[in-house]
Amino acid sequence: MGRKLLLEHIHVPGINTLAVYREKGGYRAVEKALKTMSPEDVVEEVKKSGLRGRGGAGFPTGMKWSFLAKPEGVPRYLVCNGDESEPGTFKDRYLMNNIPHALIEGMIVSSYALGANTSYIYIRGEMMPQIRIIENAIQEAKAAGWLGKNILGTGYDLEIYVQPGGGAYICGEETALLESLEGKRGNPRIKPPFPAVAGLYGCPTVVNNVESIAATVPIVNDGGEEYAKIGIERSTGTKLISASGNLVKPGVYEIEMGLPVEEFIFSDEYCGGIANGKRLKAVVAGGSSVPILPANLITKTINGNPRLMTYESLADGGFVSGTAMGSGGFIAFDEDQCIVRNTWNYTRFYRHESCGQCSPCREGTGWMEKLLYKIESGNGSLADIDLLWDIQRRIEGNTICPLGDAAAWPVAAAIRHFRDEFEWHILNPGESQQRNYGLAHYADPLEPVTQ
Amino acid sequence: MLSVKENLIVEFSVELLNKFSDVVSRYPGDKQKSALLPILHLVQEEYGWLSVDAMDKVALFLNIQPIEVYEVATFYTMFLLQPQGKYLLEVCRTGPCCLVGAEKIMTHIENKLGVKEGEVTSDGLFSWRGVECLAACGFGPVLQIGPSYTFYENLTEESVDKLINELKDKAKSEA
């Protein structure tokens, strides 16, 4: 059994309430940080822990915190990014829904470390039930003296507010999120200046993912060095993985970094293998924006080494034969799934969610969607594949925010690894329209593991 | 697109205005525009959608220009600029849900209700639409119903039938 730091008490009845959360040791980190540590000490522990941003970028959290500008007389803000909208990713919703106080405790510890007296939790609007759960947890915490003026008599004041989003994936990008929090369209800002210098209302701001903030609680409780002992190399600690698709047991799992991917997919402790006795065809390991890998490359790297659930191992081979940890949105495809249709679906998502600010993204995503639909429905030509390749290449790296890259990478990876399937659709239009995906031509899916 | 054909005249209740003021108090003194999204959610919860008149009154309340409200309301997909059925079924149609049958569920809802995406049933009870990822991929297919955004997971054609029948009964008992 892997060690659990965030979900250890997930199945305890009433863990969503302050009373039960306290019984299980909750709010010890607040007490320890505020009474025995300086804000700098907390930042130092987070640095020692090696914690990397759990929202997708994987940037070291402690380093991000240390970039925060601290001009005199200017408020600083902590903004929690709970705008979880990446297809395949649902860990933050699960955490907020079941253990809301883990986030509130992390918010207090993190706000203290950053010197913020007002913090916002931006939650995507569709998660209205979770918004109410978090608001309720804030009220409970405030009534018990963990929030408000002079917390625990330490002189530290903190208010936390929840901000509902309006249903826009782009608001998961930190500067778009800040625009939205200021009551505007979620158009990403050009960086620099980075939010650490000019963020919310032009003030120094840190934007962290829900899971990153919750992870500061065990880091303060046990110390950064203890946290860093879990995992491998620069992938320390535990990670929440949202598993979906054609799995026996989809759901949210907390893994220790370094778990072999094969064990995660096929062991009974985690996903339990591929549903309905089918073979594994492909996996998107870190949310829809990261490159899809065929089954043989997701379990082993190109060098034949076992692929591990770490930032480094998943990225081994770059985007040619590797992928990325991303947000931990792990989507498994069985042998019956159509890669072309799936790629069209994701491209439609990115076209729908593009804010429209940058032409390559605004025009390119729509163009790719049309071409993919044309191919999927049996009306494509072989030249369309090259055109798709060309368009995605012209989007990547040419936009203000990474949404353009997120739209381009799935198309590039699908063509790179499954070009034969695109060709099959074009050469067998009649069968395509009947949704016979013709997967017999695909040579190397993983056989189901017999336990 | 902004709806002008049913530009209903609305009067916000004192209770609603108090909720607006509560939201505004969350932000620094001169930053009340931050309250725009939460306030639009409150208005939509009350009226079911956002009419031009309602948006103009929100602008007046926040001391901003009406265009600032329109540009936000048209940007975010949750804000409805046309009246909908009493129950708007929003089905996730993104990749992971489609891997486990979301498209079949949408076709089933279309046939069951007898209206296309975006249309309202003749009794005014239902409308439906496909929406992009609802962050519940491991429990798909999923749908949600506003304004409380109640979630229904692991949908089957049978569970959808049951849900629609329950909503019809609920509407009858409330009538």
XYZ file of C-alpha atoms in Angstrom:
626
model
C 0.000 0.000 0.000
C 1.320 3.382 -0.935
C 1.546 6.109 1.669
C -1.395 8.521 1.713
C -0.909 12.126 2.784
C -4.002 13.828 1.359
C -6.553 11.028 1.125
C -5.559 9.056 4.242
C -8.875 9.747 5.953
C -11.044 10.020 2.866
C -13.341 7.183 3.930
C -13.803 8.340 7.539
C -17.483 9.244 7.998
C -17.926 12.972 8.568
C -14.371 13.896 7.495
C -15.937 16.821 5.613
C -16.777 18.407 8.983
C -14.390 20.414 11.105
C -14.990 18.221 14.171
C -13.996 14.945 12.520
C -11.195 16.578 10.553
C -9.812 17.889 13.868
C -10.121 14.436 15.459
C -7.914 13.106 12.690
C -5.244 15.685 13.406
C -6.571 18.506 11.258
C -5.357 22.089 11.767
C -2.166 20.942 13.536
C -0.234 22.502 10.654
C -1.899 25.894 11.240
C -1.062 25.755 14.932
C 2.536 24.719 14.252
C 3.120 27.277 11.496
C 1.533 30.280 13.191
C 2.880 29.596 16.682
C 6.328 28.147 16.085
C 7.432 29.135 12.585
C 8.095 32.379 10.758
C 6.606 32.791 7.276
C 10.147 32.340 5.900
C 10.440 29.030 7.786
C 7.284 27.752 6.073
C 8.596 28.792 2.640
C 11.872 27.042 3.464
C 10.103 23.787 4.367
C 8.106 23.890 1.129
C 11.356 24.433 -0.775
C 12.971 21.485 1.011
C 9.981 19.293 0.212
C 10.596 19.581 -3.520
C 6.844 20.030 -4.045
C 6.069 20.857 -7.668
C 2.896 22.554 -8.851
C 0.166 19.955 -9.115
C -1.953 21.877 -11.595
C 0.038 20.780 -14.605
C 3.126 22.911 -15.049
C 5.171 21.154 -12.350
C 7.082 24.302 -11.357
C 8.683 24.068 -7.872
C 6.162 25.603 -5.453
C 8.704 26.880 -2.906
C 10.639 28.662 -5.650
C 7.427 30.212 -6.981
C 6.666 31.481 -3.486
C 10.135 32.955 -3.083
C 9.641 35.042 -6.256
C 6.779 36.954 -4.611
C 7.552 40.663 -4.537
C 7.170 42.268 -1.112
C 6.895 46.018 -1.524
C 5.938 47.953 1.611
C 2.313 48.932 2.073
C 0.974 46.820 -0.825
C -1.283 43.841 -0.118
C -0.243 40.391 -1.313
C -2.691 37.752 -2.418
C -2.870 33.993 -2.510
C -5.315 32.744 -5.118
C -6.193 29.070 -5.194
C -6.813 27.709 -8.667
C -9.830 25.430 -8.412
C -10.938 25.935 -12.007
C -10.398 22.288 -12.788
C -11.496 21.859 -16.415
C -8.830 19.783 -18.144
C -10.516 16.748 -19.689
C -9.447 13.703 -17.715
C -8.747 15.633 -14.509
C -11.136 15.553 -11.576
C -8.914 15.209 -8.502
C -9.492 18.728 -7.133
C -13.255 18.352 -7.294
C -12.895 15.061 -5.405
C -10.644 16.611 -2.762
C -12.835 19.680 -2.233
C -15.964 17.563 -2.179
C -14.722 15.068 0.403
C -12.078 16.792 2.546
C -12.758 20.513 2.223
C -10.832 21.383 5.380
C -7.622 19.983 3.857
C -7.819 22.861 1.381
C -8.809 25.459 3.991
C -5.956 24.386 6.280
C -3.526 24.544 3.364
C -4.866 27.995 2.445
C -4.187 29.305 5.959
C -0.667 27.874 6.101
C 0.172 29.099 2.583
C -1.356 32.556 3.100
C 0.663 32.923 6.311
C 3.843 31.949 4.476
C 3.177 34.524 1.763
C 2.011 37.309 4.046
C -1.451 37.430 2.489
C -4.353 38.675 4.596
C -7.038 38.103 1.978
C -7.069 34.959 -0.143
C -9.441 33.752 -2.821
C -10.379 30.255 -3.883
C -11.469 30.434 -7.529
C -13.648 27.398 -8.238
C -15.165 26.632 -11.617
C -18.810 27.647 -11.611
C -20.101 24.237 -12.624
C -18.895 22.929 -9.280
C -21.654 24.748 -7.396
C -22.105 21.899 -4.854
C -18.366 21.974 -4.105
C -18.464 25.776 -3.862
C -21.105 25.457 -1.153
C -19.077 22.756 0.615
C -15.983 24.977 0.663
C -17.982 28.032 1.779
C -19.439 25.974 4.588
C -15.966 24.787 5.610
C -14.749 28.405 5.661
C -17.624 29.354 7.957
C -16.873 26.418 10.262
C -13.190 27.339 10.384
C -13.984 30.975 11.050
C -16.422 30.167 13.847
C -13.722 28.030 15.475
C -11.154 30.841 15.295
C -8.940 29.410 12.549
C -9.793 32.358 10.305
C -10.536 36.035 10.836
C -8.771 38.534 13.066
C -5.832 37.616 15.296
C -5.869 33.868 14.566
C -4.882 31.837 17.671
C -3.804 35.107 19.308
C -0.798 35.345 16.995
C -1.748 38.706 15.503
C -2.177 37.176 12.063
C -5.406 38.099 10.212
C -6.817 36.171 7.267
C -10.064 36.137 5.314
C -10.738 33.542 2.630
C -13.444 33.995 -0.026
C -14.721 31.707 -2.742
C -15.105 33.037 -6.264
C -17.242 31.054 -8.721
C -16.073 30.931 -12.324
C -18.397 31.114 -15.299
C -17.513 27.991 -17.262
C -14.340 28.700 -19.217
C -11.392 26.286 -19.341
C -9.053 29.161 -20.105
C -9.576 30.502 -16.583
C -7.376 27.657 -15.349
C -4.492 29.641 -16.836
C -3.285 31.803 -13.977
C -3.451 35.225 -15.610
C -6.822 34.486 -17.226
C -8.011 33.394 -13.792
C -6.923 36.737 -12.331
C -8.727 38.625 -15.104
C -11.846 36.607 -14.343
C -11.485 37.258 -10.620
C -11.393 40.963 -11.473
C -14.771 40.557 -13.172
C -13.576 40.470 -16.760
C -13.423 38.045 -19.679
C -10.819 35.360 -19.072
C -8.271 36.619 -21.568
C -4.726 35.645 -20.530
C -2.284 38.463 -19.893
C 1.081 38.789 -21.572
C 3.896 37.802 -19.196
C 6.015 39.455 -17.888
C 5.034 40.959 -15.561
C 4.353 37.688 -13.759
C 1.657 37.552 -11.084
C 4.376 37.402 -8.419
C 5.079 41.041 -9.279
C 1.744 42.289 -10.674
C -1.122 39.865 -10.156
C -4.556 40.433 -8.691
C -5.389 44.176 -8.791
C -1.782 44.735 -9.858
C -0.515 43.449 -6.512
C 1.990 40.620 -5.882
C 0.051 37.354 -6.146
C 0.700 33.637 -5.998
C -1.677 31.328 -7.852
C -1.494 27.692 -6.736
C -3.519 24.609 -7.577
C -5.880 23.058 -4.983
C -3.717 19.951 -4.597
C -0.488 21.974 -4.219
C -2.057 24.028 -1.432
C -3.439 20.966 0.346
C 0.023 19.350 0.132
C 1.532 22.114 2.295
C -0.288 20.646 5.301
C 1.703 17.375 5.530
C 4.839 19.339 4.591
C 4.437 21.630 7.615
C 3.353 18.773 9.879
C 6.190 16.370 9.058
C 8.804 18.717 7.630
C 9.926 19.232 4.064
C 12.710 16.642 4.315
C 10.264 13.882 5.274
C 8.046 14.786 2.325
C 11.034 14.744 -0.024
C 11.886 11.184 1.076
C 8.760 9.988 -0.729
C 9.159 9.635 -4.468
C 12.138 9.591 -6.783
C 14.618 12.281 -7.846
C 12.842 15.577 -8.519
C 9.416 13.972 -8.257
C 8.814 14.046 -4.541
C 5.810 13.260 -2.394
C 2.486 11.842 -3.392
C 0.288 12.769 -6.358
C -3.419 12.553 -6.910
C -4.167 10.784 -10.164
C -7.618 10.979 -11.762
C -8.127 7.768 -13.701
C -10.835 7.535 -16.349
C -11.702 5.835 -19.594
C -11.927 2.094 -20.144
C -10.651 0.987 -16.738
C -12.104 -1.572 -14.337
C -11.856 0.897 -11.447
C -11.729 4.511 -12.601
C -11.468 7.083 -9.806
C -9.069 9.289 -7.872
C -5.960 7.601 -6.454
C -3.183 8.977 -4.329
C 0.070 7.388 -5.432
C 3.621 7.700 -4.230
C 5.652 9.198 -7.041
C 7.664 6.451 -8.702
C 4.934 3.844 -8.973
C 5.340 1.886 -12.236
C 2.674 2.893 -14.764
C 1.958 -0.779 -15.490
C 1.224 -1.390 -11.808
C -1.058 1.635 -11.701
C -3.105 0.377 -14.644
C -3.248 -3.326 -13.936
C -2.956 -3.894 -10.169
C -6.077 -4.392 -8.094
C -4.927 -1.715 -5.651
C -5.354 0.903 -8.360
C -7.229 0.736 -11.683
C -7.630 -3.047 -11.853
C -6.864 -3.344 -15.569
C -8.874 -2.676 -18.708
C -12.654 -3.057 -18.490
C -14.540 -5.899 -20.169
C -11.405 -8.001 -20.678
C -10.240 -5.832 -23.543
C -6.696 -4.914 -24.480
C -5.080 -1.543 -23.685
C -4.580 0.501 -26.818
C -3.370 3.897 -25.622
C -3.141 6.257 -22.654
C -3.277 9.992 -22.129
C -1.294 10.273 -18.903
C -1.672 13.850 -17.726
C -4.901 15.380 -18.975
C -6.071 15.832 -22.559
C -3.389 18.354 -23.492
C -0.432 15.992 -23.046
C 0.629 13.675 -25.870
C -1.218 10.374 -26.176
C 1.017 7.293 -26.081
C 0.328 3.849 -27.521
C 0.201 1.046 -24.956
C 3.722 -0.195 -25.611
C 5.222 3.256 -24.935
C 3.223 4.076 -21.829
C 4.438 1.082 -19.835
C 8.020 1.159 -21.087
C 10.248 3.940 -22.353
C 11.869 3.704 -25.778
C 14.939 2.283 -24.020
C 12.900 -0.558 -22.560
C 12.948 0.774 -18.991
C 9.731 0.537 -16.980
C 7.828 3.846 -17.239
C 7.218 5.309 -13.770
C 4.645 7.776 -12.480
C 7.124 10.637 -12.104
C 7.565 13.916 -13.949
C 10.891 12.688 -15.363
C 9.958 9.159 -16.387
C 6.685 10.132 -18.055
C 8.571 12.810 -19.983
C 11.384 10.403 -20.946
C 11.847 10.604 -24.707
C 10.401 14.107 -24.907
C 7.287 14.430 -27.017
C 8.657 11.962 -29.582
C 8.301 8.850 -27.458
C 7.240 10.265 -24.102
C 4.505 12.404 -22.586
C 4.031 14.477 -19.401
C 2.685 14.189 -15.869
C 0.529 17.280 -16.441
C -2.331 17.464 -13.987
C -2.445 13.693 -13.464
C -5.500 13.123 -15.652
C -4.941 9.510 -16.686
C -7.246 8.390 -19.528
C -7.053 4.795 -20.758
C -8.326 3.675 -24.173
C -9.270 0.096 -24.956
C -8.737 -1.565 -28.312
C -12.169 -0.518 -29.628
C -11.583 3.211 -29.271
C -11.000 5.401 -32.285
C -7.995 7.690 -31.988
C -9.188 9.936 -34.825
C -12.588 10.483 -33.266
C -11.036 11.050 -29.864
C -8.607 13.612 -31.292
C -11.494 15.363 -33.039
C -13.374 15.452 -29.732
C -10.468 17.089 -27.883
C -9.871 19.527 -30.694
C -13.522 20.571 -30.556
C -12.992 21.130 -26.826
C -10.004 23.424 -27.433
C -11.806 25.293 -30.226
C -14.738 25.820 -27.861
C -12.493 26.966 -25.029
C -10.088 29.185 -26.966
C -10.533 32.748 -25.702
C -10.012 34.001 -29.261
C -7.300 36.477 -28.373
C -4.530 34.949 -30.519
C -5.173 34.196 -34.202
C -3.173 30.934 -34.385
C -5.270 29.441 -31.590
C -8.618 30.974 -32.564
C -8.352 30.050 -36.254
C -6.158 26.981 -35.944
C -8.293 25.054 -33.465
C -11.418 25.488 -35.611
C -9.558 24.497 -38.763
C -8.127 21.377 -37.111
C -11.565 20.454 -35.791
C -13.052 20.645 -39.292
C -10.261 18.566 -40.834
C -10.465 15.933 -38.119
C -14.218 15.665 -38.521
C -13.770 15.354 -42.264
C -11.304 12.496 -41.826
C -13.299 10.802 -39.079
C -16.478 10.826 -41.119
C -14.729 9.221 -44.089
C -14.435 12.316 -46.282
C -10.772 13.114 -45.827
C -7.816 12.930 -48.155
C -4.248 11.906 -47.374
C -3.152 15.523 -47.873
C -5.372 16.486 -44.917
C -3.034 14.650 -42.553
C -0.084 16.757 -43.666
C -2.211 19.892 -43.469
C -3.211 19.004 -39.898
C 0.437 18.497 -39.018
C 1.288 21.865 -40.507
C -1.500 23.706 -38.663
C -0.671 22.272 -35.246
C 2.976 23.198 -35.747
C 1.971 26.784 -36.502
C -0.130 27.032 -33.334
C 2.430 25.607 -30.907
C 4.493 28.287 -29.222
C 2.787 31.122 -31.079
C 0.148 32.143 -28.545
C 0.081 34.255 -25.388
C -0.883 31.337 -23.153
C -0.355 27.574 -23.351
C -3.879 26.795 -24.588
C -2.503 26.849 -28.123
C 0.105 24.251 -27.177
C -2.556 22.221 -25.369
C -4.612 22.139 -28.572
C -1.643 21.331 -30.806
C 0.021 18.547 -28.814
C -2.826 15.981 -28.887
C -3.087 16.355 -32.681
C 0.678 16.051 -33.152
C 0.908 12.969 -30.920
C -2.088 11.285 -32.545
C -0.551 11.706 -36.002
C 2.900 10.729 -34.777
C 1.797 7.486 -33.147
C -1.377 6.587 -35.031
C -0.849 7.909 -38.553
C -1.891 4.527 -39.931
C -5.267 4.923 -38.264
C -5.796 8.313 -39.913
C -4.873 6.721 -43.241
C -7.232 3.836 -42.594
C -10.126 6.275 -42.117
C -9.303 7.979 -45.388
C -8.812 4.780 -47.365
C -11.867 2.995 -45.917
C -14.522 5.720 -45.929
C -17.468 3.329 -46.035
C -16.354 1.446 -42.971
C -15.475 4.692 -41.173
C -19.009 5.907 -41.509
C -20.284 2.692 -39.976
C -17.969 3.345 -37.063
C -16.021 0.168 -37.686
C -12.722 1.549 -36.617
C -10.708 -1.206 -38.253
C -8.384 -1.675 -35.344
C -7.154 -5.043 -36.451
C -4.457 -3.150 -38.340
C -3.114 -1.766 -35.080
C -0.367 -4.215 -34.203
C 0.733 -3.737 -30.652
C -1.890 -3.322 -27.960
C -1.163 -4.710 -24.485
C -2.808 -7.998 -23.640
C -4.949 -8.026 -20.496
C -3.025 -9.208 -17.455
C -4.418 -12.395 -15.960
C -4.113 -12.142 -12.216
C -25.810 36.389 -28.931
C -27.701 38.748 -26.678
C -31.389 38.106 -26.466
C -33.477 41.158 -27.255
C -36.794 39.582 -28.181
C -37.709 38.779 -24.594
C -36.171 41.734 -22.890
C -38.100 41.292 -19.662
C -38.219 44.132 -17.193
C -36.953 42.883 -13.854
C -36.963 44.376 -10.384
C -34.365 42.904 -8.038
C -35.807 42.069 -4.625
C -34.329 43.562 -1.466
C -33.170 40.082 -0.519
C -31.301 39.698 -3.801
C -29.779 43.174 -3.484
C -28.559 42.248 -0.006
C -26.892 39.191 -1.476
C -25.225 41.439 -4.069
C -23.913 43.702 -1.294
C -22.580 40.710 0.608
C -20.645 39.615 -2.474
C -19.242 43.120 -3.040
C -17.882 43.162 0.535
C -15.429 40.376 -0.376
C -13.251 42.696 -2.439
C -11.221 45.842 -1.738
C -13.243 49.066 -1.768
C -12.711 50.156 -5.360
C -12.718 46.692 -6.888
C -16.433 45.929 -6.842
C -16.335 44.807 -10.465
C -14.872 41.559 -9.125
C -18.388 40.808 -7.903
C -19.700 40.589 -11.472
C -19.510 36.822 -11.998
C -20.972 35.885 -8.605
C -23.773 38.432 -9.093
C -24.616 37.121 -12.564
C -24.845 33.639 -11.048
C -27.265 34.989 -8.423
C -29.414 36.702 -11.062
C -29.502 33.560 -13.192
C -30.428 31.470 -10.159
C -33.356 33.823 -9.547
C -34.658 34.255 -13.117
C -33.308 31.188 -14.939
C -31.441 33.290 -17.514
C -29.964 36.754 -18.073
C -32.121 39.265 -19.916
C -30.610 42.475 -21.238
C -32.591 44.448 -18.693
C -31.271 42.323 -15.835
C -27.707 42.819 -17.066
C -28.242 46.581 -17.369
C -29.447 46.690 -13.777
C -26.411 44.714 -12.640
C -24.232 47.303 -14.416
C -26.070 50.060 -12.598
C -25.590 48.310 -9.249
C -21.850 47.818 -9.797
C -21.405 51.284 -11.292
C -19.912 49.896 -14.496
C -20.926 50.176 -18.154
C -23.536 47.714 -19.507
C -21.041 46.579 -22.170
C -18.757 45.358 -19.375
C -21.548 43.038 -18.245
C -22.451 41.893 -21.772
C -18.872 41.020 -22.645
C -18.595 38.851 -19.548
C -22.021 37.243 -19.956
C -21.267 36.317 -23.576
C -17.793 34.955 -22.785
C -18.673 32.400 -20.128
C -20.718 29.386 -21.205
C -22.649 29.075 -17.966
C -24.526 32.312 -18.502
C -27.737 31.756 -20.425
C -28.862 34.548 -22.707
C -32.093 32.861 -23.787
C -34.863 31.372 -21.658
C -34.440 27.623 -21.145
C -36.661 24.798 -19.989
C -37.386 24.626 -16.270
C -34.807 21.830 -16.185
C -31.737 22.306 -18.375
C -29.931 18.982 -18.707
C -26.265 19.603 -19.440
C -24.525 16.452 -20.607
C -20.729 16.235 -20.673
C -19.669 15.456 -24.238
C -15.899 15.580 -23.836
C -13.438 12.726 -24.486
C -13.424 10.669 -21.275
C -17.228 10.699 -20.984
C -17.514 9.736 -24.678
C -15.230 6.758 -24.053
C -17.925 5.379 -21.766
C -20.997 6.262 -23.799
C -21.867 9.975 -23.471
C -22.837 10.281 -27.139
C -25.382 7.482 -26.776
C -26.824 9.248 -23.735
C -27.203 12.515 -25.661
C -28.967 10.738 -28.529
C -31.225 9.029 -26.008
C -32.127 12.337 -24.334
C -32.853 13.903 -27.715
C -35.205 11.048 -28.621
C -36.810 10.887 -25.195
C -37.540 14.613 -24.997
C -38.264 14.986 -28.704
C -36.319 18.243 -28.972
C -32.950 19.050 -30.458
C -30.033 20.503 -28.504
C -30.870 24.039 -27.386
C -34.641 23.701 -27.926
C -37.288 23.708 -25.205
C -40.014 21.041 -24.905
C -43.545 22.263 -25.652
C -44.513 22.012 -21.966
C -41.598 24.306 -21.112
C -40.123 21.724 -18.757
C -36.953 20.569 -20.455
C -34.091 21.670 -22.594
C -30.704 20.004 -22.997
C -27.258 20.688 -24.360
C -23.850 19.091 -24.579
C -21.193 20.829 -22.494
C -17.437 20.520 -22.278
C -15.664 18.598 -19.537
C -17.488 18.668 -16.191
C -14.500 17.347 -14.176
C -16.070 14.035 -13.254
C -14.394 11.907 -15.935
C -14.057 8.808 -13.754
C -17.789 8.683 -13.119
C -18.992 9.245 -16.689
C -21.222 9.672 -18.471
C -22.427 12.586 -16.339
C -24.989 15.361 -16.540
C -25.846 18.305 -14.337
C -28.988 20.316 -13.805
C -28.886 23.984 -12.794
C -29.308 26.241 -10.937
C -28.117 23.994 -8.095
C -25.976 22.017 -10.560
C -27.049 18.685 -9.162
C -24.846 15.958 -10.580
C -25.890 12.597 -11.997
C -23.078 10.125 -12.602
C -22.552 6.784 -14.369
C -25.585 7.428 -16.562
C -27.389 4.684 -18.431
C -30.391 5.020 -20.735
C -32.509 3.578 -17.908
C -31.206 6.012 -15.287
C -31.862 8.926 -17.673
C -35.461 7.735 -18.212
C -35.926 7.492 -14.470
C -34.491 10.963 -13.911
C -36.689 12.588 -16.554
C -39.790 10.882 -15.186
C -38.928 12.011 -11.651
C -38.494 15.592 -12.831
C -41.852 15.458 -14.616
C -43.507 14.201 -11.421
C -41.743 16.895 -9.406
C -42.952 19.606 -11.777
C -46.514 18.246 -11.581
C -46.498 18.237 -7.787
C -45.178 21.810 -7.739
C -47.833 23.007 -10.223
